[in-house]
Coordinates of C-alpha atoms in Angstrom, one line a residue:
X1 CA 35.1 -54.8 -19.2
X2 CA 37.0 -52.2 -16.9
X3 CA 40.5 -52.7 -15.6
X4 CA 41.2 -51.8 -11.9
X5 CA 42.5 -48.5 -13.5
X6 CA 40.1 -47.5 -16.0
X7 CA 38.1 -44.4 -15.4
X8 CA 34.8 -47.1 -14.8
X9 CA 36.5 -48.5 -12.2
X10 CA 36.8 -45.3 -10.0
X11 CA 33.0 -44.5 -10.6
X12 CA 30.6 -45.0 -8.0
X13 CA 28.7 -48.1 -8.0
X14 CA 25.5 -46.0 -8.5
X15 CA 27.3 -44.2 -11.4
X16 CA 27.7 -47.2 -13.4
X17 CA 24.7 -48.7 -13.7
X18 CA 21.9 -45.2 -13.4
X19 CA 18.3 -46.7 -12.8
X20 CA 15.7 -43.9 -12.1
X21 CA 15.6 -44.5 -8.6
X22 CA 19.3 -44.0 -8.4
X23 CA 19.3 -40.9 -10.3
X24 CA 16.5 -39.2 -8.6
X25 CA 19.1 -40.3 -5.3
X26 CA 21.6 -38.2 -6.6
X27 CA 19.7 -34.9 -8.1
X28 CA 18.7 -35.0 -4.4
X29 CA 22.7 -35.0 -3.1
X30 CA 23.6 -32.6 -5.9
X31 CA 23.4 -28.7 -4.7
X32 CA 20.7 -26.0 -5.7
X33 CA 22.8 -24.4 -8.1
X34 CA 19.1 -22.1 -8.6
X35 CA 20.4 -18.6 -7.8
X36 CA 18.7 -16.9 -5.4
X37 CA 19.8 -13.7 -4.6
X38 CA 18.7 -10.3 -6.1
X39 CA 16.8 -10.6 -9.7
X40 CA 19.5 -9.7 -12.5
X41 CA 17.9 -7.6 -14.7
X42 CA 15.8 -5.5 -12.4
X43 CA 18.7 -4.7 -10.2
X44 CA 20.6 -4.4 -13.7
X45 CA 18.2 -1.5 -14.3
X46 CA 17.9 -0.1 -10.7
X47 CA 21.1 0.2 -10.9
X48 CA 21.9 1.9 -14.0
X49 CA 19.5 4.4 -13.3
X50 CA 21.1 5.9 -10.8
X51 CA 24.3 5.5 -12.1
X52 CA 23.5 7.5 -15.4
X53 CA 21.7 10.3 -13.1
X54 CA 25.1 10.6 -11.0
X55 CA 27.7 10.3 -13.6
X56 CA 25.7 11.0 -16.8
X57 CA 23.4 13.8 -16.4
X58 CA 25.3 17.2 -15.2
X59 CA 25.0 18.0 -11.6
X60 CA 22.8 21.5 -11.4
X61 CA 24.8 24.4 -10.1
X62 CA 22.5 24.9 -6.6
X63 CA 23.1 21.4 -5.7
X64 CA 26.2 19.8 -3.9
X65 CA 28.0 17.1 -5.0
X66 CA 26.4 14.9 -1.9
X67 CA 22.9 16.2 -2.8
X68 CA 23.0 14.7 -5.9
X69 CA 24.5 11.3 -4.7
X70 CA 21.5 11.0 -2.4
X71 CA 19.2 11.7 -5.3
X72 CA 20.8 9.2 -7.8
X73 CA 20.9 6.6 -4.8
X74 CA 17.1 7.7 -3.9
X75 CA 15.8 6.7 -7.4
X76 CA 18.1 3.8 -7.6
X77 CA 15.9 2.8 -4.1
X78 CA 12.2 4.0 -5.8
X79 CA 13.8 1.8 -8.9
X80 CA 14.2 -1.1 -7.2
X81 CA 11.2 -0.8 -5.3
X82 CA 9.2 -0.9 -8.6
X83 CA 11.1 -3.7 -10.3
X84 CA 11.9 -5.4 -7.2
X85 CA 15.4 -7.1 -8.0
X86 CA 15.2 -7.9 -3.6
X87 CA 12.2 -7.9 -1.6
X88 CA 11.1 -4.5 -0.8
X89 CA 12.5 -4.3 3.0
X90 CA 15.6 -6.3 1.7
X91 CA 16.3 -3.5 -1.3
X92 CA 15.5 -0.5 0.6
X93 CA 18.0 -1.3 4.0
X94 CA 20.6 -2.5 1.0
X95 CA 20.8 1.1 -0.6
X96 CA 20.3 2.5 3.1
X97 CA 23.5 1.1 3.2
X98 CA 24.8 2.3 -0.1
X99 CA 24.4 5.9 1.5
X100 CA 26.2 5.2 4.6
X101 CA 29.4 3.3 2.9
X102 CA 30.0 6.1 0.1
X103 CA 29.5 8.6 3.0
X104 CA 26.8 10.3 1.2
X105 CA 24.8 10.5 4.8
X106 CA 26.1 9.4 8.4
X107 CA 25.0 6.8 10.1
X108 CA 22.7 8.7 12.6
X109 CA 21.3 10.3 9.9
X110 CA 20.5 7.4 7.4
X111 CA 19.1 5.8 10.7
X112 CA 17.2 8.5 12.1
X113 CA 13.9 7.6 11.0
X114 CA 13.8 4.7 12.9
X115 CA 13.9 6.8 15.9
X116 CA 10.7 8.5 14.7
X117 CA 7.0 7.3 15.8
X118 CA 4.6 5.7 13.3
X119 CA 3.9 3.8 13.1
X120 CA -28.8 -9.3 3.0
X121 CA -31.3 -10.1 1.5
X122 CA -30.3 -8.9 -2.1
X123 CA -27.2 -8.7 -3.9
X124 CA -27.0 -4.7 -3.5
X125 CA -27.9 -5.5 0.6
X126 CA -24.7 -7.8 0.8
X127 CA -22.4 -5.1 -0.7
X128 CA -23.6 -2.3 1.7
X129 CA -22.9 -4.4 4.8
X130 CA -19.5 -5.8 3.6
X131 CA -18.8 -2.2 2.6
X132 CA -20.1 -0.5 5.9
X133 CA -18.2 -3.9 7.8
X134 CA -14.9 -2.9 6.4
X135 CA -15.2 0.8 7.1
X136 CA -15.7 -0.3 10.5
X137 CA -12.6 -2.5 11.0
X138 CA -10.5 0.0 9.1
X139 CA -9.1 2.2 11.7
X140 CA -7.8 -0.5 13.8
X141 CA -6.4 -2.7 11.0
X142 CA -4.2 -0.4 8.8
X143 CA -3.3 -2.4 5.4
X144 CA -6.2 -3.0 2.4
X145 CA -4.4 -6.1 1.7
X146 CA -4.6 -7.9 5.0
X147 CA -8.9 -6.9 5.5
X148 CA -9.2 -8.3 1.6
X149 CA -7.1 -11.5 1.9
X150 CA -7.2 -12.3 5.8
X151 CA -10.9 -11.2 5.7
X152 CA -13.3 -9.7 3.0
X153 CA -12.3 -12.1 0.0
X154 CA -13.2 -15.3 1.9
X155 CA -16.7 -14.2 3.3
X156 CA -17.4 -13.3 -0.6
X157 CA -16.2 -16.4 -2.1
X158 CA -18.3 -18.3 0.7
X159 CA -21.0 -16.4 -0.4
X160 CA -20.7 -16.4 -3.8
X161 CA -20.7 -20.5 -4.1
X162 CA -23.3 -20.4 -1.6
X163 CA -25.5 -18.5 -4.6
X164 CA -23.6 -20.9 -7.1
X165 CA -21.5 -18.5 -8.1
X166 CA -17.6 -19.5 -9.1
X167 CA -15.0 -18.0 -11.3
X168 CA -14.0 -18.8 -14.7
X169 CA -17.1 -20.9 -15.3
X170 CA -19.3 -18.8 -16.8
X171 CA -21.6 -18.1 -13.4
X172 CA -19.0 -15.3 -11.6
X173 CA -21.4 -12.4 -13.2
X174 CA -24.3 -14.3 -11.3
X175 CA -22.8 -12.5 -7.9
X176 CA -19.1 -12.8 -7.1
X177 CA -17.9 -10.6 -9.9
X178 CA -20.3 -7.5 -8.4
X179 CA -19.5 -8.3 -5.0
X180 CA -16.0 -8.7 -5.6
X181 CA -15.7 -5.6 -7.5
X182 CA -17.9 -3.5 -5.1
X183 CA -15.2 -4.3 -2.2
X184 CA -12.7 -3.7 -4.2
X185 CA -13.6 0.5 -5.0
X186 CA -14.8 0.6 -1.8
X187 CA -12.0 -0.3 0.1
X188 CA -10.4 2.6 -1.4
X189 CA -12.4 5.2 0.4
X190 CA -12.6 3.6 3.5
X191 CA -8.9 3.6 3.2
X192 CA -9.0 7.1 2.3
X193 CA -11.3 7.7 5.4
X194 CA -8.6 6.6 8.5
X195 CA -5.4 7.2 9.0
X196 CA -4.6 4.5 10.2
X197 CA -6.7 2.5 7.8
X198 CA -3.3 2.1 5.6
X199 CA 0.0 2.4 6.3
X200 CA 1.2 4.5 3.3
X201 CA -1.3 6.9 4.8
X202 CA 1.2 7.3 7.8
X203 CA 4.1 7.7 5.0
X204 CA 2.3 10.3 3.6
X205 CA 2.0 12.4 7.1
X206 CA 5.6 11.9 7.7
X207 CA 6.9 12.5 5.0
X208 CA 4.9 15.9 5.2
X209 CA 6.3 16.7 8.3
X210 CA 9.7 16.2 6.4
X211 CA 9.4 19.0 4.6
X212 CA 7.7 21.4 6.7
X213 CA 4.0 20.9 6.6
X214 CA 2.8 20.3 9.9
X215 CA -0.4 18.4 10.2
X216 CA -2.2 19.1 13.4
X217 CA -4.0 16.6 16.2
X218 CA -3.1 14.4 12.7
X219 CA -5.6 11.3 13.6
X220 CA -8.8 14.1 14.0
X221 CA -7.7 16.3 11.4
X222 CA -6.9 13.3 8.6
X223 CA -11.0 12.1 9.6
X224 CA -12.9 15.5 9.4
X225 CA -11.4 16.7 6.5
X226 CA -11.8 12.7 4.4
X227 CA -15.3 12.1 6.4
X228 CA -18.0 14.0 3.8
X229 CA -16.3 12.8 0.5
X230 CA -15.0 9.3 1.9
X231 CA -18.8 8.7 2.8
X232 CA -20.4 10.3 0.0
X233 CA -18.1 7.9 -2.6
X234 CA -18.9 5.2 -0.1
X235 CA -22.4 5.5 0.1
X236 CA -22.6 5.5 -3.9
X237 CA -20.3 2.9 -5.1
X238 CA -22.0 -0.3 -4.3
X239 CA -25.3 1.7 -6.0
X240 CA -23.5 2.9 -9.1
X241 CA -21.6 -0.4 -9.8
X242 CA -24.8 -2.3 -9.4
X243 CA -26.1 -0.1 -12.4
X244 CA -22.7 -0.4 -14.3
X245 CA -21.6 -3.7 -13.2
X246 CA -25.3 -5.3 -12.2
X247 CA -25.0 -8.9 -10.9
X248 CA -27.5 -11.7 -13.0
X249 CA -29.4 -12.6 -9.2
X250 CA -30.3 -9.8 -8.0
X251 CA -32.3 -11.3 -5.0
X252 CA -30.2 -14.0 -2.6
X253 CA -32.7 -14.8 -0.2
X254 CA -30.6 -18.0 1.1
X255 CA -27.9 -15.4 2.8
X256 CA -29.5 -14.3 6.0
X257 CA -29.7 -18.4 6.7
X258 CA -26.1 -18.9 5.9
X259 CA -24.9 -16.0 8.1
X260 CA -27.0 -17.3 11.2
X261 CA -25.7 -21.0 10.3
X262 CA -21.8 -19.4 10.1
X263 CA -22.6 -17.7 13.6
X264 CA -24.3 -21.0 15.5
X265 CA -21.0 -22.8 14.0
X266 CA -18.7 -20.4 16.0
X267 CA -20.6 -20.3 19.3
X268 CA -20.8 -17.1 21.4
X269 CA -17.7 -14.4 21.1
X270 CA -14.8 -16.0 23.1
X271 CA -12.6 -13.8 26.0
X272 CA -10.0 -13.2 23.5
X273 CA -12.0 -12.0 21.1
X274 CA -14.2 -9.7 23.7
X275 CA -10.5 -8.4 25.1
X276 CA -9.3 -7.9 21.6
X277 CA -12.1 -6.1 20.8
X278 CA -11.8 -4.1 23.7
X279 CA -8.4 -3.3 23.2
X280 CA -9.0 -2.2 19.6
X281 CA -11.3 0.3 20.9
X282 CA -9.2 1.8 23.3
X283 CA -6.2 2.2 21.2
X284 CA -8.5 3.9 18.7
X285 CA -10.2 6.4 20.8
X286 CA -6.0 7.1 22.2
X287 CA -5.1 7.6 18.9
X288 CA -8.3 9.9 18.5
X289 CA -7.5 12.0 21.6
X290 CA -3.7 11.4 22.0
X291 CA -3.1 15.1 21.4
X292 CA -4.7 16.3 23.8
X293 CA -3.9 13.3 26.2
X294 CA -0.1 14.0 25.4
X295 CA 0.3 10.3 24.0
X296 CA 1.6 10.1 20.7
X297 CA 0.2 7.3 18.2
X298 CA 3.5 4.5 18.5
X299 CA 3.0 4.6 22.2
X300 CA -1.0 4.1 22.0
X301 CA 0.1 1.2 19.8
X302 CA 2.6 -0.1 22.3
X303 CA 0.3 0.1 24.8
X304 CA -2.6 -1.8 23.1
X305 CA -0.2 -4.5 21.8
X306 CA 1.5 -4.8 25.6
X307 CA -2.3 -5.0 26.9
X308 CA -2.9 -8.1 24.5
X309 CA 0.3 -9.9 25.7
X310 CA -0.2 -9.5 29.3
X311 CA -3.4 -11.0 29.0
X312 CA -2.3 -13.4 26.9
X313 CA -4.3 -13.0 24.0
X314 CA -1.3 -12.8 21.9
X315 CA 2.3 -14.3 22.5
X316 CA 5.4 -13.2 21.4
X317 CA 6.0 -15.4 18.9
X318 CA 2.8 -14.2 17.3
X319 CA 4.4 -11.1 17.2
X320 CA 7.9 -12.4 15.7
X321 CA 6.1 -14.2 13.0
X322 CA 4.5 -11.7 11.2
X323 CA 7.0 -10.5 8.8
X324 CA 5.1 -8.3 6.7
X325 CA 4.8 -5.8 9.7
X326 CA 8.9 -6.4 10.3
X327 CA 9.1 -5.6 6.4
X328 CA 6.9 -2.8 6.6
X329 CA 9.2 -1.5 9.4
X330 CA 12.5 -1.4 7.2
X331 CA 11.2 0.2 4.3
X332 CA 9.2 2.6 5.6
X333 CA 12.3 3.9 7.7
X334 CA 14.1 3.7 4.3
X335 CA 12.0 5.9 2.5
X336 CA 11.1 8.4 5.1
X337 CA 15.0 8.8 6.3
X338 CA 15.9 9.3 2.4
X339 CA 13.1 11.5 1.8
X340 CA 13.9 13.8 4.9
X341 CA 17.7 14.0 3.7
X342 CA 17.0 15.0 0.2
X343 CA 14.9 17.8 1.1
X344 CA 17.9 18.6 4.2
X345 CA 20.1 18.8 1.6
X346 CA 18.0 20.5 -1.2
X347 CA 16.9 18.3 -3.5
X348 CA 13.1 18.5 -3.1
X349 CA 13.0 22.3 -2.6
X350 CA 15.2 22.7 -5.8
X351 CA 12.6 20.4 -7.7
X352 CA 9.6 22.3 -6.5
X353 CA 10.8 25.8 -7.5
X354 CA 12.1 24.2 -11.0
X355 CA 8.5 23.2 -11.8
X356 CA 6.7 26.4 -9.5
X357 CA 8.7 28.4 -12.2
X358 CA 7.1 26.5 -15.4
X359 CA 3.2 27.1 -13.8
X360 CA 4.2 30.6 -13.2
X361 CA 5.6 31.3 -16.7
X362 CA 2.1 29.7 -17.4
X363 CA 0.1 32.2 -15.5
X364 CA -1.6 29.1 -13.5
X365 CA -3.1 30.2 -10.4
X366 CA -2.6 28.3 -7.3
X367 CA -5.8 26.7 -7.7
X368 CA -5.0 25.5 -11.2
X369 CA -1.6 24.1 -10.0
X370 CA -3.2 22.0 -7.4
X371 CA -5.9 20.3 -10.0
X372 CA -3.2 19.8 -12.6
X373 CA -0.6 18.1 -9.9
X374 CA -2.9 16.7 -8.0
X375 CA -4.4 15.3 -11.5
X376 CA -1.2 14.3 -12.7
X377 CA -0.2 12.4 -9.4
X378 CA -3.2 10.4 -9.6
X379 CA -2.8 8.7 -13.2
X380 CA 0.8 8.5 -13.0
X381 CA -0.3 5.7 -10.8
X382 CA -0.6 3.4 -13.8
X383 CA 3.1 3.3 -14.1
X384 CA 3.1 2.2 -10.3
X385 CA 2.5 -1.3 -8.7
X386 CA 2.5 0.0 -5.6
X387 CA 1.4 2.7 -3.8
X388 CA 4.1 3.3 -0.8
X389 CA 6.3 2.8 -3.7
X390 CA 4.2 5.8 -5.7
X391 CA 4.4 7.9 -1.9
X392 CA 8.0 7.2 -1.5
X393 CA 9.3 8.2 -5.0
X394 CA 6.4 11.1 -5.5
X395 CA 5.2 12.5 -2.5
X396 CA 7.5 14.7 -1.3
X397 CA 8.1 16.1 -4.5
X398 CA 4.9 16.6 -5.2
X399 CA 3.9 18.3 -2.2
X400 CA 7.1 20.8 -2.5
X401 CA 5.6 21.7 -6.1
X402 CA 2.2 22.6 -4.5
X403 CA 4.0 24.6 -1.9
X404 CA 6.1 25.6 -4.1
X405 CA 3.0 27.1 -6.2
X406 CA 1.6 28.6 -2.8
X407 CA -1.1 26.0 -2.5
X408 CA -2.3 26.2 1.3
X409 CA 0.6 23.4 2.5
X410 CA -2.1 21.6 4.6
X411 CA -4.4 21.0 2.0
X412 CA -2.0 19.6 -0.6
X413 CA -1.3 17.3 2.0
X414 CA -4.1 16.0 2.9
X415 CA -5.5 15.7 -1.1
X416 CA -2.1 14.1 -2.0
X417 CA -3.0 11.5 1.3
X418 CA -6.1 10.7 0.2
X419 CA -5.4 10.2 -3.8
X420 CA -3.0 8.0 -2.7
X421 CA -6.0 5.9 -1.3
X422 CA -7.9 6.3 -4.5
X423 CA -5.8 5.5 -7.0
X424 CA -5.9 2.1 -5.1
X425 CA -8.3 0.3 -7.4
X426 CA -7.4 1.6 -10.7
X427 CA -6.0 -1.4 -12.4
X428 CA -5.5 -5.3 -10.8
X429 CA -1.5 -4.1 -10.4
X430 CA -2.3 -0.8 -8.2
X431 CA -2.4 -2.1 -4.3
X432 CA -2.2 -5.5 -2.6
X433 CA -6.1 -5.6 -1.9
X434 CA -6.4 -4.7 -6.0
X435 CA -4.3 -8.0 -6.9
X436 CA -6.0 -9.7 -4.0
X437 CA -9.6 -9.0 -5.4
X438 CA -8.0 -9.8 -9.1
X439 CA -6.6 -13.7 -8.3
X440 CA -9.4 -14.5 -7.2
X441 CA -10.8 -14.8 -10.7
X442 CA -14.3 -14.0 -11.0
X443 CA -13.4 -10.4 -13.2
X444 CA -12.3 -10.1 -16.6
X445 CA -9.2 -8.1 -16.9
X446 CA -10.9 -6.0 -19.6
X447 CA -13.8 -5.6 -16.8
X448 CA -11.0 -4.2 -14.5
X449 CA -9.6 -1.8 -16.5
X450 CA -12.9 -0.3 -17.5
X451 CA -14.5 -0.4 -13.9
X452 CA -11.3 1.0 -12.5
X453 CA -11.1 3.8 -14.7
X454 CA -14.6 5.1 -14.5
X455 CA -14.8 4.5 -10.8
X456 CA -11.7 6.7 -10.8
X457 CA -13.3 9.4 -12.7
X458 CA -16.5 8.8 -10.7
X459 CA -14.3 9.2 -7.3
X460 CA -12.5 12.5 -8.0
X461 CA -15.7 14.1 -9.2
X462 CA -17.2 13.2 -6.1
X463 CA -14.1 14.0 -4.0
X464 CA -13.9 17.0 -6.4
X465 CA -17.0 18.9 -5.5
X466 CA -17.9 17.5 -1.8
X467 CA -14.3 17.7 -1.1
X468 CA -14.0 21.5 -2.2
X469 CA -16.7 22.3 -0.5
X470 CA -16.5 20.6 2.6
X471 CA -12.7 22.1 2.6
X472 CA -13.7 25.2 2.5
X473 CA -16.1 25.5 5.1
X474 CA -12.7 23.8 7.2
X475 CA -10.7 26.2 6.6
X476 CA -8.5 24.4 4.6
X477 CA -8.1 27.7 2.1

């Protein structure tokens, strides 16, 4: 028995006598102790590397002291962007911020990149016209991942079961593994094709620009020089993986009858979605001619986007919610603000001449140079899951060694650009769309690996001898 003193006594009533009920009361009062800020060891790591660059490893003699800041903080930044301690926006603003409070940049200069503008009837028959569909849509809807989750994974799945296909039940090889994987390789090229078909492909052009390679009329010049290749790999991967990869039904007579169900479900095309369309169009063909018309791209897309709100097809909050495109905002500022700084302040055209110097000693033409860095760029990419993470902490670097090499500056460019693209589908880890394609669980892991490698091989042969070719007769060299 407790006295009116005893420790008991001075309990709570519900402490005294705990039923489940009572517990489960107070768990629910008690705080979330669950820490939730930035991932220990990642940022452990991220941390340390750039600590051990600026402290550890001797600062080279052409270099300044606030150089080689910038560059420990910059891999610090491509660090945490691969092992992601924070979420990518949420990393790359914080060592944005590092620069500015150790005075390694000014604020106008850590923030001036903000200120810049940017932004069937048979199995085979289905492929080609989810293939040729997302080529279509690509210029006007620039991320991979979006068109695969928001778009291209759910027609396939509805198809698949439709043909009694499912995943991890020994029927996905009857025609959602092929299908699945055919999209997935494809979406590559017709990422490859646009630039504006994916954002890192705007990255790439900036960061260009950073350094001194100009592209020219950059929406045109991106699509003639990608359009032979792009087309040529697109045309023959849906063909090639239906011989390496075949599906078990080969005919799937019951699709035609589910599309023109799907359609008399939906009823005729709505006013928003004529004026959408409509709107897509006309930002496209600005973007196309904007040169010429004197409008750069970001006010095309301000235009089209005002369009849509003054007709009320979108609202502001629609624009408000999506956070990916805020996130998008904030790191690609990050990394094309860092990237212009480090080659302001040497870095980059230090690295370049460094490694120039090495293929020279080598007797490596400039042809040579670009297949070996252009080579080495591309599988490197298995070390990467992500490819603005792969543009942001290779990119410039890369392209100053090909310059560096006197590879024609424009073509480096423009290969680097579309490799980025390519490398896209190399492993379930490589791009959004990749892990998109991947959790939806009708391919073996093993399957990816293989199929992602000898796509890639099959893809830079192609881009190899259409693309020189095709190059050429441009002008490119």
């Amino acid at each position: 028995m407790s006295t009116p003193n005893s420790p008991a006594h001075n309990l709570p009533a519900d402490a005294i006598t705990t039923t489940p009920t009572t517990a489960a009361r107070r768990r629910h009062r008690l705080p979330n102790l669950h820490w939730r800020g930035a991932k220990p060891i990642p940022f452990i790591i991220s941390i340390s590397i750039g600590l051990l660059l600026r402290f550890a490893i001797p600062k080279p003699h052409s270099l300044t002291p606030k150089a080689w800041t910038l560059l420990s903080i910059f891999l610090t930044t491509i660090s945490g962007l691969i092992l992601s301690p924070l979420p990518v926006g949420a990393w790359a603003f914080t060592c944005l911020t590092l620069t500015v409070i150790t005075k390694t940049l000014t604020f106008s200069a850590a923030f001036s990149a903000f200120t810049n503008e940017w932004l069937g009837r048979s199995s085979l028959g289905l492929s080609y016209g989810l293939v040729l569909s997302e080529a279509a849509i690509s210029p006007a809807m620039p991320s991979s991942t979006a068109r695969a989750g928001g778009i291209f994974l759910p027609i396939i799945k509805s198809l698949a079961v439709g043909a009694d296909s499912r995943p991890k039940d020994g029927s996905a090889r009857k025609v959602g593994a092929y299908l699945i994987q055919s999209q997935n390789q494809s979406a590559s090229n017709s990422s490859a094709l646009f630039l504006t078909a994916a954002a890192q492909n705007l990255l790439c052009i900036k960061l260009a620009d950073s350094i001194g390679v100009k592209v020219p009329n950059r929406w045109v010049t991106w699509l003639k020089a990608s359009s032979l290749p792009a087309l040529i790999s697109l045309s023959a991967t849906p063909f090639i993986l239906y011989k390496i990869f075949p599906p078990e039904m080969k005919a799937t007579p019951n699709a035609p009858a589910m599309a023109k169900r799907k359609l008399e479900q939906m009823g005729p095309v709505k006013r928003d979605e004529w004026l959408m369309v409509g709107t897509m169009l006309l930002t496209v063909a600005l973007w196309i001619s904007g040169e010429a018309l004197g409008m750069t791209s970001v006010i095309a897309a301000m235009l089209g986007l005002s369009i849509l709100l003054l007709l009320g097809v979108l609202d502001w909050d629609d624009c408000l919610s999506e956070k990916q495109a805020w996130d998008t905002l904030v790191w690609f500022g990050v990394l094309v603000g860092m990237a212009t700084q480090l080659t302001a302040v040497g870095v980059v055209p230090w690295m370049s001449k460094c490694v120039a110097n090495l293929l020279k000693s080598l007797s490596v033409s400039w042809f040579g140079a670009f297949c070996i860095l252009q080579l080495t760029y591309f599988f490197i990419h298995y070390l990467f899951a992500s490819q603005t993470a792969h543009v942001g902490a290779l990119y410039s670097a890369f392209l100053g060694m090909h310059v560096a090499s006197k590879v024609p500056g424009l073509l480096a460019a423009l290969a680097l650009g579309y490799n980025t693209n390519l490398f896209g589908a190399l492993t379930h880890y490589s791009s959004g769309q990749a892990a998109v394609y991947y959790g939806a669980g009708y391919v073996e892991l093993r399957d990816v690996f293989k199929l992602g490698i000898a796509m890639a091989l099959i893809n830079i042969v192609i881009w190899a001898l259409a693309g020189a070719a095709w190059w050429k007769i441009l002008g490119l060299y």
